[in-house]
């Protein structure tokens, strides 16, 4: 009887996922492939001509592309590293019986609730050379030589945006790592305490190894998300000064909508996809391993 | 080291850390209530005012954008929940070929670079003539919210025993009735978590809004606020005031449903 109900009409399962499947194919995969297809064409006069790997060849020989790629790895790499460190710090502090635990948890969450555009506006003001709180603080501390135009100087622009990005997204790690820590049975810790393990060795030999899957997953996801992250850099510096804080997402956008070179923009996008596919492959390999 | 001492250190570290990360928010709020003449003189002004709030709230263009944001986010939530609960139910209650493929597809769509998609969207939007409408932003926001909603809801439905439905179906319930009458009420916590994430994402979405809107007829508040950053003179007090107003709805919703929120996300990220 039970069997009969669940086998009844195999088609029904497809019908349930059909709307979402159509949506995702039409809304995500078709646009992706049509953009990638575009990257193999170029426009000559008003016509589109097949150009093979012409754009890709140009890009790979262009030093601008490589410096922008370098910036992207800098931005994503440092963001992920510090998201992880700060998130881990908060998760460790919150992983015990505290009074008002939910209040602490909620407060450390606040940056994550900010829409990215508000984060950007807020940090532009913080870095503002004359009025901003950062330079005012530095002047107060008699460090006026350090009170520079953070977002307008080649050496500091990208780092300044990275700091804003670190502030805005570390709570994701707190959440994931804390949840993973709470899945560790207390008995493991009790046993180790009886064996005479100190706080440090418990952290290093129990906590870290047991939450390693969560660390790995969240770092990879964050890497992928930050690699394609457009909003902050766009609002705070537009990639400037010159191209010193340009990252791949803003480079694609400028090429497409400022220079109206959609084909070349699509090719930069294609190279971005290649980078991201390698991250994804890593993630999926790991995911299939961990779910077995 | 005794317990009281180590607890004290923990609290000191925690409070210091939270103080540092919350400082920018406090800064923003303080500026929004400082009278114009006292701006940027002291961190905590000697007088407070609500003039900036009144100015923002009585600006018809800004309020139109605010309404756009609300309309876009709520429509996104509705469409997302309908499509995602159908798909999640199908994935959870039937086994068929291509199921793994579909889940993989949902995982991959979360990682696609939006800057590349936007190139194709630009052509599509031009063809269907939807430039500067709220509809196009809703349609595009759903592509962001749908994949993770499906994954959250699937793991949620998997946790509901099939026996409940079997009993109902013997009594003559159809599949859809089961979903609407039994499964959805049982999973309200997960549904609200999904709705909250969808809200958070569509409320904050920037790239598509920047590309496909040009004025207050469709522009959401997130783009409007960046337009207030001038090249020469910016009225920072107004930008910060609007910033507070944009953050408030999210914070209120979060504060009232923190548990649902954190559990939902942790579950989706770990179980997936």
Coordinates of C-alpha atoms in Angstrom, one line a residue:
Chain A
X1 CA 0.0 0.0 0.0
X2 CA 2.6 2.5 1.1
X3 CA 4.8 1.6 -1.9
X4 CA 2.0 2.1 -4.2
X5 CA 1.3 5.6 -3.1
X6 CA 4.9 6.7 -3.5
X7 CA 5.4 5.1 -6.9
X8 CA 2.2 6.5 -8.2
X9 CA 2.8 8.6 -11.3
X10 CA 6.5 9.1 -11.8
X11 CA 5.8 12.1 -13.9
X12 CA 4.5 14.0 -10.9
X13 CA 8.0 14.6 -9.5
X14 CA 9.1 16.3 -12.7
X15 CA 6.0 18.4 -12.7
X16 CA 6.9 19.8 -9.2
X17 CA 10.4 20.8 -10.2
X18 CA 9.5 21.9 -13.7
X19 CA 8.7 25.6 -13.0
X20 CA 11.9 26.1 -11.0
X21 CA 13.9 24.2 -13.5
X22 CA 12.6 26.3 -16.4
X23 CA 13.3 29.4 -14.4
X24 CA 16.9 28.5 -13.6
X25 CA 17.7 27.3 -17.1
X26 CA 16.1 30.4 -18.8
X27 CA 17.3 32.8 -16.1
X28 CA 20.8 31.6 -15.4
X29 CA 22.1 29.0 -17.8
X30 CA 20.9 30.4 -21.0
X31 CA 22.2 33.9 -20.2
X32 CA 25.5 32.3 -19.2
X33 CA 25.9 30.4 -22.4
X34 CA 24.8 33.2 -24.6
X35 CA 27.3 35.5 -23.0
X36 CA 30.0 32.9 -23.4
X37 CA 29.0 32.4 -27.0
X38 CA 29.3 36.2 -27.5
X39 CA 32.9 36.0 -26.4
X40 CA 33.8 34.1 -29.6
X41 CA 32.4 36.8 -31.8
X42 CA 33.5 40.3 -32.6
X43 CA 31.5 43.1 -34.2
X44 CA 32.8 44.4 -37.5
X45 CA 30.9 47.5 -38.6
X46 CA 27.3 46.5 -37.7
X47 CA 27.7 42.7 -38.2
X48 CA 28.9 40.1 -35.7
X49 CA 31.6 37.9 -37.1
X50 CA 32.9 34.7 -35.6
X51 CA 36.4 35.4 -34.2
X52 CA 37.3 32.3 -32.3
X53 CA 39.7 32.9 -29.5
X54 CA 40.6 36.4 -30.7
X55 CA 39.4 38.2 -27.6
X56 CA 40.9 35.6 -25.3
X57 CA 44.3 35.9 -27.0
X58 CA 44.2 39.7 -26.7
X59 CA 43.3 39.5 -23.1
X60 CA 46.0 37.0 -22.1
X61 CA 48.6 39.3 -23.7
X62 CA 47.2 42.4 -22.0
X63 CA 49.1 43.3 -18.8
X64 CA 46.0 45.2 -17.6
X65 CA 44.0 42.0 -17.5
X66 CA 46.7 40.3 -15.4
X67 CA 47.1 43.2 -13.0
X68 CA 43.3 43.3 -12.5
X69 CA 43.3 39.5 -11.9
X70 CA 46.0 40.1 -9.3
X71 CA 43.9 42.7 -7.6
X72 CA 40.9 40.3 -7.6
X73 CA 43.0 37.6 -5.9
X74 CA 44.3 40.1 -3.4
X75 CA 40.7 41.3 -2.6
X76 CA 39.2 37.9 -2.4
X77 CA 42.2 36.2 -0.6
X78 CA 42.5 38.8 2.2
X79 CA 38.7 39.1 2.6
X80 CA 38.3 35.3 3.1
X81 CA 41.3 35.1 5.4
X82 CA 40.1 37.8 7.7
X83 CA 36.4 36.8 7.5
X84 CA 37.6 33.4 8.7
X85 CA 39.9 34.7 11.5
X86 CA 37.3 37.2 12.9
X87 CA 34.4 34.7 12.5
X88 CA 36.4 32.0 14.2
X89 CA 37.3 34.4 17.1
X90 CA 33.6 35.3 17.7
X91 CA 32.5 31.7 17.3
X92 CA 35.1 30.6 20.0
X93 CA 34.0 33.3 22.3
X94 CA 30.3 32.5 21.8
X95 CA 30.7 28.8 22.1
X96 CA 30.1 28.6 25.9
X97 CA 27.4 29.3 28.4
X98 CA 27.2 33.1 28.4
X99 CA 24.6 35.3 29.9
X100 CA 22.6 37.1 27.2
X101 CA 24.2 34.9 24.5
X102 CA 21.5 35.8 22.0
X103 CA 22.2 39.5 22.5
X104 CA 25.9 39.1 21.9
X105 CA 25.2 36.9 18.9
X106 CA 22.8 39.4 17.5
X107 CA 25.1 42.4 18.0
X108 CA 28.1 40.8 16.3
X109 CA 25.7 40.0 13.4
X110 CA 24.9 43.6 12.7
X111 CA 27.3 44.3 9.9
X112 CA 25.9 41.4 7.9
X113 CA 22.5 43.0 7.9
X114 CA 23.7 46.1 6.1
X115 CA 22.9 46.2 2.4
X116 CA 26.2 46.5 0.5
X117 CA 25.4 50.0 -0.8
X118 CA 25.0 51.3 2.8
X119 CA 28.2 49.6 3.8
X120 CA 29.9 51.4 0.9
X121 CA 28.4 54.8 1.8
X122 CA 29.3 54.4 5.4
X123 CA 32.9 53.4 4.7
X124 CA 33.4 56.2 2.1
X125 CA 32.5 58.6 4.9
X126 CA 34.8 56.8 7.4
X127 CA 37.7 57.2 5.0
X128 CA 36.7 60.7 3.9
X129 CA 40.0 62.7 4.2
X130 CA 38.7 65.9 5.9
X131 CA 35.6 64.8 7.8
X132 CA 35.9 61.1 8.2
X133 CA 36.3 59.5 11.6
X134 CA 39.5 57.6 10.7
X135 CA 41.5 60.6 9.8
X136 CA 40.1 62.6 12.7
X137 CA 41.2 59.9 15.0
X138 CA 44.7 59.8 13.5
X139 CA 45.0 63.6 13.9
X140 CA 43.8 63.3 17.5
X141 CA 46.6 60.8 18.1
X142 CA 49.2 63.2 16.5
X143 CA 49.6 60.9 13.5
X144 CA 48.5 63.5 10.9
X145 CA 51.0 62.2 8.4
X146 CA 49.0 59.0 8.2
X147 CA 45.7 61.0 7.6
X148 CA 45.7 60.4 3.9
X149 CA 43.1 60.1 1.2
X150 CA 42.7 56.4 1.7
X151 CA 40.5 55.8 -1.3
X152 CA 42.5 58.0 -3.7
X153 CA 46.0 56.7 -3.3
X154 CA 47.2 53.7 -5.4
X155 CA 48.8 51.9 -2.5
X156 CA 45.8 52.1 -0.1
X157 CA 42.6 52.1 -2.3
X158 CA 42.1 48.4 -2.7
X159 CA 43.2 47.6 0.8
X160 CA 40.7 50.1 2.2
X161 CA 37.9 48.5 0.3
X162 CA 39.1 45.1 1.5
X163 CA 38.8 46.3 5.1
X164 CA 35.2 47.4 4.5
X165 CA 34.4 44.1 2.9
X166 CA 36.0 42.2 5.8
X167 CA 33.8 44.2 8.2
X168 CA 30.6 43.4 6.3
X169 CA 30.7 39.7 5.9
X170 CA 32.6 37.9 8.8
X171 CA 29.3 37.1 10.6
X172 CA 28.7 34.4 8.0
X173 CA 31.7 32.6 9.3
X174 CA 30.7 33.1 13.0
X175 CA 27.4 31.5 12.2
X176 CA 28.7 28.5 10.3
X177 CA 31.7 27.8 12.6
X178 CA 29.6 28.2 15.7
X179 CA 27.0 25.7 14.4
X180 CA 29.8 23.3 13.6
X181 CA 31.3 23.7 17.1
X182 CA 28.0 23.0 18.7
X183 CA 27.8 19.7 16.9
X184 CA 30.9 18.5 18.6
X185 CA 29.7 16.2 21.5
X186 CA 30.7 17.5 24.9
X187 CA 31.9 14.1 25.9
X188 CA 34.9 14.5 23.6
X189 CA 36.0 17.6 25.5
X190 CA 35.3 16.0 28.9
X191 CA 37.5 13.0 28.0
X192 CA 40.3 15.2 26.9
X193 CA 40.1 17.3 30.1
X194 CA 40.4 14.1 32.1
X195 CA 43.5 13.2 30.1
X196 CA 44.9 16.6 31.1
X197 CA 44.6 18.6 27.9
X198 CA 44.8 22.4 28.2
X199 CA 42.6 24.9 26.5
X200 CA 45.1 25.4 23.7
X201 CA 45.5 21.7 22.9
X202 CA 41.7 21.2 23.0
X203 CA 41.3 24.0 20.5
X204 CA 44.1 22.7 18.2
X205 CA 43.6 19.0 18.5
X206 CA 39.8 18.7 18.9
X207 CA 37.9 21.8 17.8
X208 CA 39.8 22.6 14.6
X209 CA 40.0 19.1 13.2
X210 CA 36.3 18.5 13.9
X211 CA 35.1 21.7 12.3
X212 CA 37.5 21.4 9.4
X213 CA 34.8 20.5 6.9
X214 CA 32.8 23.6 7.9
X215 CA 35.9 25.7 7.6
X216 CA 36.7 24.4 4.1
X217 CA 33.1 24.8 2.8
X218 CA 32.7 28.3 4.1
X219 CA 36.1 29.5 2.8
X220 CA 35.4 28.1 -0.6
X221 CA 32.0 29.6 -0.9
X222 CA 33.3 32.9 0.4
X223 CA 36.1 32.8 -2.1
X224 CA 33.7 32.2 -5.0
X225 CA 31.3 34.9 -3.8
X226 CA 34.0 37.5 -3.2
X227 CA 35.6 36.7 -6.6
X228 CA 32.5 37.9 -8.4
X229 CA 31.7 40.7 -5.9
X230 CA 31.1 43.9 -7.6
X231 CA 29.2 46.3 -5.3
X232 CA 31.7 47.6 -2.8
X233 CA 34.6 48.4 -5.2
X234 CA 32.2 50.0 -7.7
X235 CA 30.6 52.4 -5.2
X236 CA 33.7 53.2 -3.2
X237 CA 36.4 53.7 -5.9
X238 CA 35.0 52.7 -9.3
X239 CA 38.3 50.8 -9.7
X240 CA 40.3 54.0 -9.3
X241 CA 42.6 55.8 -8.9
X242 CA 43.5 54.9 -12.5
X243 CA 43.1 51.1 -12.3
X244 CA 44.7 50.6 -8.9
X245 CA 41.7 49.0 -7.3
X246 CA 40.1 47.5 -10.4
X247 CA 38.9 43.9 -10.0
X248 CA 37.5 41.5 -12.6
X249 CA 33.8 42.2 -11.9
X250 CA 34.2 46.0 -12.3
X251 CA 36.5 45.4 -15.3
X252 CA 33.8 43.4 -17.0
X253 CA 31.2 45.9 -16.2
X254 CA 33.2 48.9 -17.5
X255 CA 34.2 47.1 -20.7
X256 CA 30.6 46.2 -21.4
X257 CA 28.7 49.4 -20.3
X258 CA 31.3 52.1 -20.6
X259 CA 33.2 51.0 -23.7
X260 CA 30.2 49.1 -25.1
X261 CA 32.6 46.3 -26.1
X262 CA 30.2 43.4 -25.1
X263 CA 32.3 40.8 -26.8
X264 CA 35.5 41.6 -25.0
X265 CA 33.6 41.9 -21.7
X266 CA 32.1 38.5 -22.3
X267 CA 35.6 37.1 -22.9
X268 CA 36.8 38.6 -19.6
X269 CA 33.8 37.0 -18.1
X270 CA 34.7 33.7 -19.8
X271 CA 38.1 33.8 -18.1
X272 CA 36.4 34.6 -14.8
X273 CA 34.3 31.6 -15.2
X274 CA 37.4 29.5 -15.8
X275 CA 38.8 30.7 -12.5
X276 CA 35.5 30.1 -10.7
X277 CA 35.0 26.7 -12.3
X278 CA 38.3 25.6 -10.7
X279 CA 37.0 26.8 -7.3
X280 CA 33.7 25.1 -7.9
X281 CA 35.3 21.9 -8.9
X282 CA 37.2 22.0 -5.7
X283 CA 34.0 22.6 -3.8
X284 CA 32.0 19.9 -5.5
X285 CA 34.8 17.3 -5.2
X286 CA 34.8 18.1 -1.5
X287 CA 31.1 18.2 -1.2
X288 CA 30.6 14.8 -2.8
X289 CA 33.4 13.4 -0.6
X290 CA 31.8 14.7 2.6
X291 CA 28.3 13.6 1.8
X292 CA 29.3 10.0 1.1
Chain B
X1 CA 43.3 29.7 36.0
X2 CA 39.9 29.6 37.8
X3 CA 36.6 29.8 36.1
X4 CA 35.6 33.3 37.2
X5 CA 38.9 34.8 35.9
X6 CA 38.7 33.1 32.5
X7 CA 35.0 34.1 32.2
X8 CA 36.0 37.7 32.9
X9 CA 38.6 37.6 30.1
X10 CA 36.1 36.1 27.7
X11 CA 33.6 38.9 28.4
X12 CA 36.2 41.5 28.0
X13 CA 37.3 40.1 24.7
X14 CA 33.7 39.7 23.5
X15 CA 32.6 43.2 24.5
X16 CA 35.7 44.8 22.9
X17 CA 35.2 42.9 19.7
X18 CA 31.5 43.8 19.5
X19 CA 32.3 47.4 20.4
X20 CA 34.7 47.6 17.4
X21 CA 32.3 46.0 14.9
X22 CA 29.3 48.0 16.0
X23 CA 31.2 51.3 16.1
X24 CA 30.5 52.1 12.4
X25 CA 26.8 51.7 13.0
X26 CA 26.8 54.0 16.0
X27 CA 28.8 56.5 14.0
X28 CA 26.1 56.4 11.3
X29 CA 23.3 56.9 13.7
X30 CA 25.0 59.7 15.5
X31 CA 25.6 61.6 12.3
X32 CA 22.0 61.2 11.3
X33 CA 20.8 63.0 14.5
X34 CA 23.4 65.8 14.6
X35 CA 22.2 69.2 13.7
X36 CA 23.8 70.6 10.5
X37 CA 25.7 73.3 12.3
X38 CA 27.4 70.8 14.7
X39 CA 28.3 68.2 12.1
X40 CA 31.8 66.6 12.3
X41 CA 32.8 68.8 15.2
X42 CA 32.4 66.2 17.9
X43 CA 31.5 62.5 17.7
X44 CA 28.7 62.9 20.2
X45 CA 26.9 66.2 19.5
X46 CA 25.6 68.5 22.3
X47 CA 22.2 68.7 20.7
X48 CA 20.2 66.2 18.8
X49 CA 17.7 66.7 15.9
X50 CA 15.4 64.7 13.7
X51 CA 15.5 67.3 10.9
X52 CA 17.4 65.0 8.6
X53 CA 14.8 62.3 9.0
X54 CA 12.0 64.7 8.3
X55 CA 13.8 65.9 5.2
X56 CA 14.4 62.4 3.9
X57 CA 10.8 61.2 4.7
X58 CA 9.3 64.2 3.0
X59 CA 11.3 63.8 -0.2
X60 CA 8.8 62.3 -2.7
X61 CA 11.5 60.8 -5.0
X62 CA 13.3 59.0 -2.2
X63 CA 10.0 57.7 -0.8
X64 CA 9.1 56.4 -4.3
X65 CA 12.4 54.5 -4.4
X66 CA 11.7 53.2 -0.9
X67 CA 8.4 51.9 -2.0
X68 CA 10.0 50.3 -5.1
X69 CA 12.3 48.4 -2.8
X70 CA 9.4 47.2 -0.7
X71 CA 7.4 46.1 -3.7
X72 CA 10.4 44.4 -5.4
X73 CA 11.5 42.5 -2.2
X74 CA 8.0 41.3 -1.3
X75 CA 7.2 40.2 -4.8
X76 CA 10.5 38.4 -5.0
X77 CA 9.7 36.6 -1.7
X78 CA 6.3 35.4 -3.0
X79 CA 7.5 34.1 -6.3
X80 CA 10.5 32.5 -4.6
X81 CA 8.5 30.7 -2.0
X82 CA 6.0 29.3 -4.5
X83 CA 8.5 28.0 -6.9
X84 CA 10.9 26.8 -4.2
X85 CA 8.4 24.9 -2.1
X86 CA 7.0 23.2 -5.2
X87 CA 10.5 22.1 -6.3
X88 CA 11.6 21.2 -2.8
X89 CA 8.5 19.0 -2.4
X90 CA 9.2 17.3 -5.7
X91 CA 12.8 16.6 -4.7
X92 CA 11.9 15.5 -1.2
X93 CA 8.9 13.2 -2.0
X94 CA 9.7 11.6 -5.3
X95 CA 12.7 9.9 -6.7
X96 CA 13.3 10.3 -10.3
X97 CA 16.2 10.5 -12.8
X98 CA 17.9 13.9 -12.9
X99 CA 17.3 14.7 -9.3
X100 CA 21.0 14.9 -8.5
X101 CA 21.5 17.0 -11.7
X102 CA 18.8 19.4 -10.6
X103 CA 20.4 19.9 -7.1
X104 CA 23.8 20.4 -8.8
X105 CA 22.2 23.0 -11.0
X106 CA 20.9 24.8 -8.0
X107 CA 24.3 24.7 -6.4
X108 CA 26.0 26.0 -9.5
X109 CA 23.6 28.9 -10.0
X110 CA 24.6 30.3 -6.7
X111 CA 28.1 30.7 -7.9
X112 CA 27.7 32.2 -11.4
X113 CA 29.4 35.6 -11.9
X114 CA 26.5 38.1 -12.1
X115 CA 28.6 40.5 -14.2
X116 CA 28.7 38.0 -17.0
X117 CA 25.0 37.2 -16.8
X118 CA 24.2 40.9 -16.8
X119 CA 25.7 41.2 -20.3
X120 CA 23.1 38.7 -21.6
X121 CA 20.3 40.2 -19.5
X122 CA 21.0 43.6 -21.1
X123 CA 20.2 42.3 -24.5
X124 CA 17.2 40.3 -23.2
X125 CA 15.8 43.3 -21.4
X126 CA 16.1 45.4 -24.5
X127 CA 14.3 42.9 -26.6
X128 CA 11.3 42.6 -24.2
X129 CA 11.3 46.3 -23.5
X130 CA 11.3 46.0 -19.7
X131 CA 14.0 48.6 -19.0
X132 CA 13.3 50.7 -15.9
X133 CA 10.5 48.6 -14.6
X134 CA 10.1 46.9 -11.3
X135 CA 9.1 43.6 -13.0
X136 CA 12.6 43.1 -14.5
X137 CA 14.2 43.5 -11.1
X138 CA 11.8 41.0 -9.5
X139 CA 12.5 38.5 -12.2
X140 CA 16.2 38.9 -11.9
X141 CA 16.2 38.8 -8.1
X142 CA 14.4 35.5 -8.1
X143 CA 17.3 34.0 -10.0
X144 CA 19.4 34.9 -7.0
X145 CA 17.0 33.7 -4.2
X146 CA 15.5 30.6 -5.8
X147 CA 18.5 28.2 -5.7
X148 CA 19.3 28.5 -2.0
X149 CA 15.6 28.6 -1.1
X150 CA 15.1 25.2 -2.9
X151 CA 18.1 23.8 -1.0
X152 CA 16.9 25.0 2.4
X153 CA 13.4 23.9 1.9
X154 CA 14.4 20.5 0.6
X155 CA 16.4 19.7 3.7
X156 CA 13.5 20.9 5.7
X157 CA 10.9 18.7 4.0
X158 CA 13.2 15.7 4.2
X159 CA 12.8 16.0 8.0
X160 CA 9.0 15.7 7.9
X161 CA 7.9 12.0 8.1
X162 CA 6.1 10.7 5.0
X163 CA 3.6 8.8 7.2
X164 CA 1.7 12.0 8.0
X165 CA 0.9 12.5 4.3
X166 CA 0.1 8.9 3.7
X167 CA -2.6 9.0 6.3
X168 CA -4.0 12.2 4.7
X169 CA -3.8 10.7 1.2
X170 CA -5.7 7.7 2.3
X171 CA -8.4 10.1 3.5
X172 CA -8.4 11.5 -0.1
X173 CA -6.0 14.4 0.0
X174 CA -4.3 15.3 -3.2
X175 CA -0.6 16.0 -3.5
X176 CA -1.0 19.7 -3.7
X177 CA -3.5 19.7 -0.8
X178 CA -0.9 17.7 1.2
X179 CA 1.8 20.3 0.4
X180 CA -0.4 23.3 1.3
X181 CA -2.3 21.8 4.2
X182 CA 0.3 19.6 5.9
X183 CA 3.9 20.3 4.8
X184 CA 3.9 24.0 4.6
X185 CA 2.2 24.6 8.0
X186 CA 4.7 22.1 9.6
X187 CA 7.7 24.0 8.2
X188 CA 6.7 27.6 8.9
X189 CA 10.1 28.2 10.6
X190 CA 12.1 27.2 7.6
X191 CA 9.7 29.1 5.3
X192 CA 10.2 32.3 7.3
X193 CA 13.9 31.8 7.3
X194 CA 13.8 31.4 3.5
X195 CA 11.6 34.5 3.2
X196 CA 14.0 36.4 5.4
X197 CA 17.1 35.5 3.3
X198 CA 15.2 36.3 0.1
X199 CA 14.3 39.7 1.6
X200 CA 17.9 40.3 2.7
X201 CA 19.2 39.5 -0.8
X202 CA 16.6 41.4 -2.9
X203 CA 16.6 44.4 -0.5
X204 CA 20.3 44.7 -0.9
X205 CA 20.7 43.7 -4.6
X206 CA 22.7 46.4 -6.4
X207 CA 24.2 45.3 -9.8
X208 CA 20.9 44.5 -11.6
X209 CA 19.2 47.6 -10.1
X210 CA 22.1 49.8 -11.2
X211 CA 22.0 48.4 -14.7
X212 CA 18.3 48.3 -15.4
X213 CA 16.8 51.3 -13.7
X214 CA 17.2 55.0 -14.4
X215 CA 14.8 56.8 -12.2
X216 CA 12.3 56.7 -9.3
X217 CA 9.7 54.8 -11.3
X218 CA 11.7 51.6 -10.7
X219 CA 14.9 52.4 -8.9
X220 CA 15.2 50.8 -5.5
X221 CA 16.6 52.7 -2.5
X222 CA 19.9 50.9 -2.7
X223 CA 20.8 52.6 -5.9
X224 CA 19.2 55.9 -4.9
X225 CA 21.5 56.2 -1.9
X226 CA 24.7 55.8 -4.0
X227 CA 23.5 58.6 -6.3
X228 CA 23.6 60.9 -3.3
X229 CA 27.4 60.5 -3.1
X230 CA 28.4 63.6 -5.0
X231 CA 31.8 64.2 -6.5
X232 CA 32.3 67.6 -4.9
X233 CA 29.9 68.1 -2.0
X234 CA 28.0 65.3 -0.4
X235 CA 25.3 65.9 2.3
X236 CA 26.7 63.2 4.5
X237 CA 24.0 63.7 7.2
X238 CA 21.3 62.9 4.6
X239 CA 23.2 59.9 3.2
X240 CA 23.7 58.5 6.7
X241 CA 20.1 59.2 7.6
X242 CA 18.9 57.3 4.6
X243 CA 21.4 54.6 5.4
X244 CA 19.8 54.1 8.8
X245 CA 16.4 54.0 7.2
X246 CA 17.5 51.3 4.8
X247 CA 19.1 49.2 7.6
X248 CA 16.1 49.5 10.0
X249 CA 13.6 47.2 8.3
X250 CA 16.3 44.4 8.0
X251 CA 17.4 44.9 11.6
X252 CA 13.8 44.9 13.0
X253 CA 13.0 41.7 11.2
X254 CA 16.2 40.1 12.3
X255 CA 15.8 41.1 15.9
X256 CA 12.3 39.6 16.1
X257 CA 13.3 36.3 14.5
X258 CA 17.0 35.8 15.2
X259 CA 16.7 32.1 16.1
X260 CA 14.8 31.1 13.0
X261 CA 17.2 33.1 11.0
X262 CA 20.5 31.7 12.4
X263 CA 19.2 28.1 12.5
X264 CA 17.9 28.2 9.0
X265 CA 21.1 29.4 7.5
X266 CA 23.4 27.1 9.6
X267 CA 21.2 24.1 8.6
X268 CA 21.2 24.9 4.9
X269 CA 25.0 25.5 4.9
X270 CA 25.9 22.4 6.8
X271 CA 23.4 19.8 5.6
X272 CA 23.4 20.7 2.0

